[in-house]
Amino acid sequence: MRTLLWFRGKDLRLADHLALRSATDQGELIPLFVLDPFFFAPARAQATPYRIQFLLDSLRELELALAQRGSRLVLAEGKSHELVPRLARQWQVDRVVAQRWCAPLGRERDRRVAEALEVPFELFEGETLHVPGTLRTTQGKPFAVFSAFARAFSAGPTPPAPLPAPERLPALPRGVSLPSSLPGLQQLGLQRNELVLTGGEQRARERLAAFLQGPARNYHEARDRLDLDATSRLSADLKFGTLSAREVWTEARAALSRRARPAVTSFLNELVWREFAHALLWEHPTLLEEPARAEWERFPWRGEGTEWQAWVAGQTGYPVVDAAARQLLASGFVPNRARMIAASFLTKHLLVDYRLGEAHYQRWLTDGDWANNNLGWQWCAGCGSDAQPYFRVFNPTLQAQKFDPEGRYVRRWVPELARLPAAHLHTPWLAPASALQAAGVRLGRDYPAPIVDHAAARQRFLEVAKKHFGVGRAPSA
Ligand code: FAD
């Protein structure tokens, strides 16, 4: 049996890879990665620079790991749905195997590949802890509410333990050439950004171990703090599959269960949010275009005006919102609480369409993931199936004072305010002239005055929402 194992960017590992296990159990193996212009054409790569950097790191390590075990990663350039069937024919494989994708783009690609292939195309699980679409209500319907989904999740089977990486792999069969090599960042018109996490299975496992030995123990209390490195930073690893969700789940349970029950429960709960996001997108692929709740269709969102531009550039005059915007552009990461504050500000204070924010995050986040990103934006905007109620509008100042109490987060990303004392840092527009002068800040020149007033913006959003929903039609919490 000759198997073509197609790595597709959400499974860049050798451990706990069910398609790889199935292929190594049975004869000859050809590991393939397609350099599809959809991602790798320079203009496309430049549109998602940090993910491409992480992806190339991970592929380089995968190449090495396969070679160390006696195989090779075959790289080929072309459109996946044309190239994979052509190579399968050329190399006379008996079947093609891969890990299943939840996202609609991948499902459509797989449909086209399956149609064009003359041999079986077998998809294996591994993106999520459980097979997407299998967790349903007792009436057989998809869950719309997280708490019910989480209850069903815990009542279900424990995610299986992860498989170890194979120690040896079969050599490439004769006649299989290596048509391409990995492009360097510069070939794609990009430069390395040292603030972006290094990709690859090895580094992912080190990140997991460091988290479990340190911040994990206090995760439940510190995870929302913007000034502490209190979370796992595994989101890009989970997105690219440099670690499987099952490995993270199993290791976290094993490492923490005895001594830190609330912390482990809280961390595992976030992995269940990830499952929920993937289940929602699996069940409702249109979520990427439309709000989950029909009453939000045609909501009078605004577009890309000057306020949108101020939000993107980190020039809204609300330091915590600006810190999040600038951190995103500079490093490809934003902590969850800051994502929530920034997304709430864009959609509620500025009334800008959440889909613009979602696309902007999808472009710049290293962990940019269709399912999680969409869930996050729809939750913050209020239109998600289990979202923050529309009438709850975050106060960015109170959020900043609570989650960045000494202002370390804001000082790092908004350096022009760094010398303001903590008491004024989150509200420079209220600071006395003497404090601004002592800190070298001229409001309106070094740093903007707020582009909207919080109370007025909140009121405006509520009025627009009430008018849109009409009396008696407002969505319930
Ligand atoms: P940890 O706190 O250590 O959590 C562990 C893992 O659980 C994460 O790596 C992630 O895979 C998962 N997770 C955590 N929180 C959530 C959540 N709310 N929803 C779904 N999964 C979660 N996450 C992404 O992975 N990609 C995105 O594109 C993305 N976009 C977001 C956009 C918005 C507006 C919001 C509010 C949230 C978004 N999130 C996204 C969720 C969350 O912010 C990140 O997963 C988290 O900040 C990553 O940091 P971490 O790995 O240290 O998380």
XYZ file of C-alpha atoms and ligand atoms in Angstrom:
530
model
C 0.000 0.000 0.000
C 1.374 3.408 -0.974
C -0.062 6.375 0.959
C 0.155 10.060 0.217
C 0.024 11.876 3.566
C -1.026 15.443 2.914
C -0.038 17.894 5.678
C -2.267 20.981 5.442
C -1.090 23.528 7.983
C -3.319 22.550 10.897
C -1.396 19.388 11.704
C 2.290 20.331 11.583
C 3.506 17.691 14.009
C 4.468 14.048 14.198
C 2.983 13.248 17.618
C -0.708 12.414 17.879
C -1.235 12.539 14.147
C -3.890 9.983 13.303
C -3.425 10.205 9.541
C 0.331 9.680 9.925
C -0.269 6.722 12.238
C -2.622 5.154 9.739
C -0.116 5.691 6.922
C 2.884 4.294 8.791
C 0.941 1.217 9.766
C 0.635 0.266 6.117
C 3.559 0.268 3.692
C 5.022 3.137 1.694
C 4.642 6.768 2.698
C 4.903 10.070 0.808
C 4.529 13.102 3.123
C 3.457 16.149 1.114
C 2.919 19.843 1.795
C 1.482 21.998 -0.975
C 2.793 25.544 -1.349
C -0.576 26.802 -2.535
C -0.574 30.301 -4.054
C -3.734 30.940 -2.033
C -1.394 31.355 0.956
C 2.099 31.615 -0.559
C 1.780 34.029 -3.479
C 3.798 37.048 -2.209
C 0.762 39.355 -2.077
C -1.191 36.758 -0.066
C 1.744 36.030 2.239
C 2.224 39.741 2.882
C -1.416 39.983 3.904
C -0.825 37.520 6.779
C 2.859 38.053 7.564
C 2.995 36.651 11.087
C 1.130 33.474 10.322
C 3.370 32.861 7.330
C 6.441 33.295 9.552
C 5.048 30.838 12.108
C 4.037 28.428 9.344
C 7.488 28.478 7.731
C 9.192 27.861 11.104
C 6.882 24.933 11.689
C 7.418 23.481 8.213
C 11.182 23.762 8.566
C 11.015 21.761 11.773
C 8.643 19.231 10.238
C 11.087 18.737 7.342
C 13.859 18.038 9.810
C 11.790 15.759 12.013
C 10.705 13.658 9.008
C 14.275 13.473 7.697
C 15.589 12.389 11.120
C 13.162 9.466 11.004
C 14.189 8.367 7.526
C 11.538 10.092 5.395
C 11.346 13.474 3.595
C 8.771 16.232 3.338
C 7.893 16.671 -0.330
C 7.061 20.292 -1.153
C 5.220 21.120 -4.346
C 3.799 24.367 -5.696
C 0.316 24.647 -7.122
C -3.364 24.801 -6.336
C -4.144 21.975 -3.922
C -7.312 20.810 -5.651
C -5.423 20.370 -8.943
C -2.012 19.334 -7.679
C -2.928 16.652 -5.150
C -4.952 14.553 -7.634
C -2.177 15.013 -10.249
C 0.604 13.922 -7.870
C -1.493 11.024 -6.588
C -1.776 9.793 -10.194
C 1.865 10.465 -11.032
C 3.134 8.667 -7.931
C 0.573 5.887 -8.265
C -0.594 6.083 -4.676
C -3.313 3.817 -3.361
C -4.883 6.433 -1.132
C -4.533 9.968 0.160
C -4.858 10.697 3.895
C -5.075 13.981 5.796
C -6.432 15.616 8.946
C -9.939 17.032 8.624
C -10.483 20.817 8.650
C -13.538 22.387 10.276
C -13.438 25.658 8.339
C -15.663 25.988 5.240
C -12.739 26.894 2.971
C -10.999 23.609 3.804
C -14.194 21.586 3.527
C -14.837 22.936 0.045
C -11.229 22.258 -0.974
C -11.542 18.687 0.328
C -14.764 18.183 -1.584
C -13.057 19.226 -4.812
C -10.011 17.068 -4.125
C -12.143 14.033 -3.306
C -14.063 14.559 -6.555
C -10.898 14.750 -8.657
C -9.031 11.865 -7.008
C -9.168 8.389 -8.525
C -8.201 6.776 -5.207
C -9.798 6.983 -1.738
C -9.338 10.195 0.253
C -9.489 9.485 3.986
C -9.855 12.278 6.530
C -8.760 11.731 10.134
C -9.705 13.723 13.208
C -7.260 15.831 15.190
C -8.105 19.506 14.888
C -10.429 19.306 17.889
C -10.848 17.084 20.945
C -14.009 15.471 19.635
C -15.291 14.895 16.131
C -17.029 18.118 15.030
C -20.797 17.808 14.777
C -21.061 14.839 17.138
C -21.906 16.742 20.308
C -25.613 17.537 19.983
C -28.615 18.215 22.195
C -30.910 15.341 23.186
C -33.137 16.436 20.259
C -30.152 15.955 17.947
C -29.711 19.684 17.321
C -26.461 21.656 17.434
C -25.843 23.516 20.703
C -26.316 27.276 20.615
C -25.401 27.998 24.240
C -21.929 27.417 25.645
C -22.941 26.270 29.146
C -25.132 23.486 27.727
C -22.399 22.502 25.268
C -19.828 22.410 28.092
C -22.128 20.246 30.239
C -22.585 17.778 27.396
C -18.854 17.857 26.774
C -18.037 16.918 30.375
C -20.678 14.224 30.426
C -19.150 12.681 27.287
C -16.068 10.512 26.946
C -12.687 11.831 28.082
C -10.627 12.844 25.058
C -8.362 9.904 24.202
C -4.686 10.049 25.220
C -2.390 11.356 22.470
C -0.307 9.013 20.317
C 3.492 9.249 20.490
C 5.451 10.308 17.387
C 6.729 7.371 15.314
C 10.424 6.638 15.856
C 11.167 5.518 12.272
C 9.429 6.198 9.002
C 9.725 4.477 5.632
C 12.027 6.156 3.086
C 10.403 7.925 0.140
C 9.566 5.429 -2.599
C 11.825 5.470 -5.685
C 10.776 7.873 -8.383
C 9.268 10.462 -6.020
C 11.070 13.704 -6.685
C 11.282 16.793 -4.491
C 9.860 19.442 -6.844
C 10.210 22.525 -4.599
C 11.831 23.808 -1.471
C 10.554 26.019 1.313
C 10.643 29.702 0.416
C 12.514 32.052 2.726
C 10.630 34.974 4.256
C 12.536 37.401 2.056
C 11.482 35.589 -1.112
C 7.932 36.347 -0.045
C 8.789 39.987 0.590
C 8.700 39.604 4.386
C 11.095 40.235 7.228
C 11.360 38.191 10.387
C 9.586 39.688 13.380
C 11.237 38.579 16.612
C 8.119 39.412 18.632
C 6.213 36.635 16.870
C 6.435 33.240 18.605
C 8.703 30.693 16.967
C 6.698 27.937 15.318
C 7.345 24.192 15.436
C 6.435 21.154 17.499
C 9.487 21.358 19.741
C 8.885 24.968 20.759
C 5.192 24.276 21.216
C 5.959 21.482 23.659
C 8.410 23.735 25.530
C 5.697 26.406 25.769
C 3.242 23.879 27.167
C 5.766 22.616 29.743
C 6.748 26.148 30.820
C 3.100 27.086 31.233
C 2.253 23.994 33.249
C 5.248 24.493 35.532
C 4.494 28.162 36.136
C 1.530 30.398 35.261
C -0.923 27.499 34.985
C -1.231 27.196 38.743
C -2.730 30.640 39.057
C -4.458 30.688 35.665
C -7.977 31.100 37.014
C -7.060 34.263 38.916
C -4.563 35.880 36.593
C -5.714 34.985 33.065
C -7.403 38.343 32.497
C -4.489 40.444 33.714
C -3.004 42.383 30.825
C 0.227 43.149 32.633
C 1.152 39.532 33.446
C 2.157 36.647 31.166
C -0.473 34.509 32.793
C -1.797 32.398 29.918
C -0.382 29.524 27.895
C 0.354 31.309 24.596
C -0.565 28.037 22.869
C -3.184 29.515 20.539
C -0.958 29.540 17.442
C 0.217 25.994 18.239
C -3.374 24.838 18.452
C -4.218 26.701 15.260
C -1.338 25.215 13.254
C -1.500 21.874 15.042
C 2.111 21.927 16.183
C 0.516 20.428 19.289
C -2.707 18.481 19.214
C -5.579 19.688 21.384
C -5.619 16.180 22.886
C -2.009 16.496 23.990
C -2.646 19.897 25.611
C -5.780 18.577 27.314
C -4.126 15.379 28.574
C -0.946 17.068 29.800
C -2.862 19.835 31.544
C -5.052 17.367 33.360
C -2.123 15.218 34.380
C 0.068 18.091 35.521
C -2.485 20.069 37.411
C -5.272 17.913 38.639
C -3.833 17.163 42.046
C -2.694 20.560 43.197
C -4.610 23.171 41.284
C -8.208 22.169 40.679
C -9.693 25.642 39.986
C -6.813 26.547 37.686
C -7.076 23.374 35.625
C -10.836 23.642 35.417
C -10.550 27.196 34.168
C -7.864 26.332 31.580
C -9.702 23.261 30.299
C -12.831 25.394 30.048
C -11.043 27.592 27.503
C -10.233 24.512 25.455
C -13.932 23.706 25.565
C -14.655 27.238 24.259
C -12.362 26.352 21.387
C -14.380 23.172 20.808
C -17.582 25.202 20.909
C -16.252 27.684 18.347
C -15.260 24.868 15.999
C -18.546 23.045 16.511
C -20.492 26.234 15.689
C -18.554 26.816 12.492
C -18.876 23.176 11.507
C -22.644 23.280 11.982
C -23.140 26.778 10.521
C -20.510 27.551 7.846
C -22.361 30.787 6.984
C -21.217 32.269 10.305
C -18.186 33.655 8.510
C -20.492 35.943 6.520
C -23.562 36.431 8.682
C -24.420 37.040 12.334
C -25.539 33.964 14.264
C -28.791 35.684 15.302
C -31.103 36.645 12.489
C -32.290 39.820 14.268
C -28.795 41.272 13.769
C -28.967 41.016 9.987
C -28.944 44.502 8.422
C -27.871 46.073 11.721
C -26.796 49.611 10.731
C -23.076 49.134 11.292
C -20.673 51.747 10.034
C -17.803 51.113 7.626
C -14.198 52.185 7.255
C -14.326 55.874 8.205
C -11.842 57.931 10.171
C -12.874 56.335 13.464
C -12.117 52.886 12.042
C -8.718 54.155 10.964
C -8.041 55.557 14.433
C -8.943 52.199 15.975
C -6.662 50.293 13.576
C -3.731 52.621 14.201
C -4.159 52.750 17.985
C -5.114 56.440 18.028
C -8.530 56.447 19.703
C -7.393 58.312 22.806
C -8.353 55.359 25.039
C -4.944 54.011 26.076
C -5.954 50.394 26.643
C -7.776 50.214 23.302
C -4.753 51.747 21.574
C -2.333 49.406 23.358
C -4.269 46.406 22.008
C -4.299 47.827 18.469
C -0.585 48.540 18.469
C 0.361 45.229 20.094
C -1.569 43.421 17.348
C 0.277 45.183 14.527
C 3.668 44.937 16.206
C 3.594 41.384 17.533
C 0.655 39.411 16.107
C -0.789 38.757 19.566
C -3.285 40.405 21.906
C -4.374 38.913 25.270
C -7.967 37.731 25.412
C -9.184 40.504 27.731
C -7.639 43.172 25.497
C -9.267 41.548 22.428
C -12.593 41.837 24.221
C -12.051 45.479 25.178
C -10.874 46.409 21.675
C -13.661 44.529 19.896
C -16.324 45.946 22.179
C -15.000 49.466 21.610
C -14.995 49.080 17.830
C -18.475 47.634 17.603
C -20.286 49.456 20.393
C -18.486 52.766 20.896
C -17.734 53.276 17.220
C -20.625 51.223 15.780
C -18.267 49.731 13.191
C -19.189 46.411 11.576
C -17.693 43.548 13.581
C -16.743 41.859 10.281
C -14.188 44.590 9.603
C -12.603 43.986 12.995
C -12.748 40.238 12.456
C -10.955 40.505 9.090
C -8.342 42.853 10.543
C -7.625 40.410 13.393
C -7.604 37.487 10.979
C -4.969 39.298 8.963
C -2.606 40.173 11.811
C -3.038 37.538 14.524
C -0.504 34.721 14.502
C -3.249 32.563 15.988
C -5.836 33.994 13.547
C -8.343 31.185 13.322
C -11.680 31.325 11.507
C -13.660 29.563 14.220
C -12.231 31.225 17.341
C -11.948 34.657 15.770
C -15.513 34.619 14.502
C -16.832 33.444 17.851
C -14.828 36.170 19.634
C -16.088 38.957 17.382
C -19.699 37.836 17.347
C -19.585 37.463 21.134
C -18.245 40.984 21.629
C -20.588 42.589 19.090
C -23.567 40.844 20.688
C -24.769 38.995 17.608
C -23.247 35.573 18.390
C -25.414 32.607 19.300
C -24.221 32.831 22.925
C -22.937 36.382 23.082
C -22.460 39.215 25.518
C -25.920 40.902 25.740
C -26.083 43.846 23.371
C -26.869 46.320 26.157
C -23.716 45.445 28.089
C -21.146 47.965 26.892
C -17.662 47.658 28.363
C -16.292 50.787 29.962
C -12.706 50.737 28.635
C -11.420 52.834 31.528
C -12.818 50.571 34.239
C -11.598 47.525 32.346
C -8.106 49.008 32.113
C -8.018 49.996 35.781
C -9.065 46.497 36.790
C -6.900 44.422 34.476
C -3.864 46.669 34.084
C -3.839 48.267 37.548
C -0.349 49.739 37.424
C -0.481 50.436 33.716
C 2.398 48.209 32.679
C 0.542 46.949 29.601
C -0.327 50.444 28.410
C 3.159 51.790 29.120
C 4.687 49.050 26.960
C 2.513 49.595 23.891
C 1.733 53.314 24.187
C 5.180 54.601 25.144
C 4.295 58.271 24.709
C 2.230 57.926 27.917
C 4.838 55.884 29.811
C 5.778 58.678 32.193
C 2.235 59.405 33.343
C 1.541 58.143 36.879
C -0.786 55.130 37.148
C -3.577 57.318 38.536
C -3.832 59.190 35.207
C -2.512 56.660 32.739
C -5.853 55.199 31.681
C -7.565 58.608 31.530
C -5.008 61.101 30.209
C -7.836 63.477 29.202
C -8.708 63.872 32.884
C -5.119 64.361 34.054
C -4.217 67.789 35.447
C -2.117 69.944 33.134
C 0.782 69.723 35.577
C 0.802 65.887 35.446
C 0.684 65.897 31.637
C 3.450 68.453 31.468
C 5.646 66.530 33.920
C 5.158 63.386 31.809
C 5.959 65.244 28.574
C 2.496 64.656 27.077
C 0.683 67.304 25.060
C -2.806 65.950 24.567
C -3.899 66.294 20.964
C -0.290 66.397 19.752
C 1.678 63.549 21.362
C -1.414 61.502 22.067
C -5.016 62.064 20.899
C -7.917 63.246 23.002
C -10.662 60.543 23.081
C -12.389 60.277 19.703
C -15.703 59.563 21.449
C -17.015 60.160 24.947
C -17.719 56.836 26.674
C -21.135 57.745 28.124
C -22.345 59.392 24.908
C -21.093 56.537 22.724
C -22.738 53.969 24.962
C -26.020 55.860 24.802
C -25.768 56.170 21.020
C -25.218 52.431 20.623
C -28.190 51.578 22.834
C -30.436 53.957 20.905
C -29.348 52.598 17.526
C -29.837 49.040 18.789
C -33.280 49.754 20.215
C -34.360 51.402 16.994
C -33.065 48.485 14.943
C -34.641 45.783 17.061
C -37.865 47.719 17.539
C -39.975 47.715 20.692
C -40.381 44.206 22.035
C -37.990 42.694 19.512
C -34.741 43.250 21.405
C -32.747 40.039 21.677
C -32.748 38.529 25.119
C -29.557 38.046 27.097
P -5.116 30.591 27.008
O -5.859 31.474 27.943
O -3.895 29.946 27.522
O -6.160 29.498 26.507
C -5.763 28.200 26.040
C -6.340 27.954 24.677
O -7.754 27.896 24.734
C -6.026 29.043 23.669
O -4.746 28.853 23.117
C -7.156 28.876 22.659
O -6.885 27.839 21.743
C -8.308 28.442 23.539
N -9.115 29.620 23.887
C -8.895 30.500 24.884
N -9.875 31.427 24.925
C -10.723 31.126 23.927
C -11.925 31.713 23.448
N -12.475 32.786 24.021
N -12.522 31.161 22.375
C -12.021 30.060 21.781
N -10.879 29.459 22.191
C -10.239 29.984 23.249
N -8.353 32.671 19.613
C -7.674 32.087 18.619
O -7.069 31.027 18.826
N -7.642 32.641 17.363
C -8.294 33.801 17.072
O -8.255 34.249 15.927
C -8.987 34.460 18.112
N -9.610 35.645 17.903
C -10.291 36.252 18.925
C -10.943 37.475 18.688
C -11.649 38.097 19.709
C -12.358 39.420 19.442
C -11.694 37.524 20.990
C -12.431 38.184 22.105
C -11.050 36.310 21.243
C -10.337 35.663 20.219
N -9.657 34.446 20.446
C -9.001 33.840 19.417
C -9.740 33.746 21.747
C -8.610 34.092 22.747
O -8.469 35.483 22.827
C -7.258 33.479 22.371
O -7.407 32.110 22.100
C -6.270 33.619 23.533
O -6.110 34.969 23.876
C -4.937 33.030 23.124
O -4.007 33.154 24.167
P -3.507 31.875 24.961
O -3.107 30.798 24.028
O -2.466 32.338 25.927
O -4.839 31.441 25.690
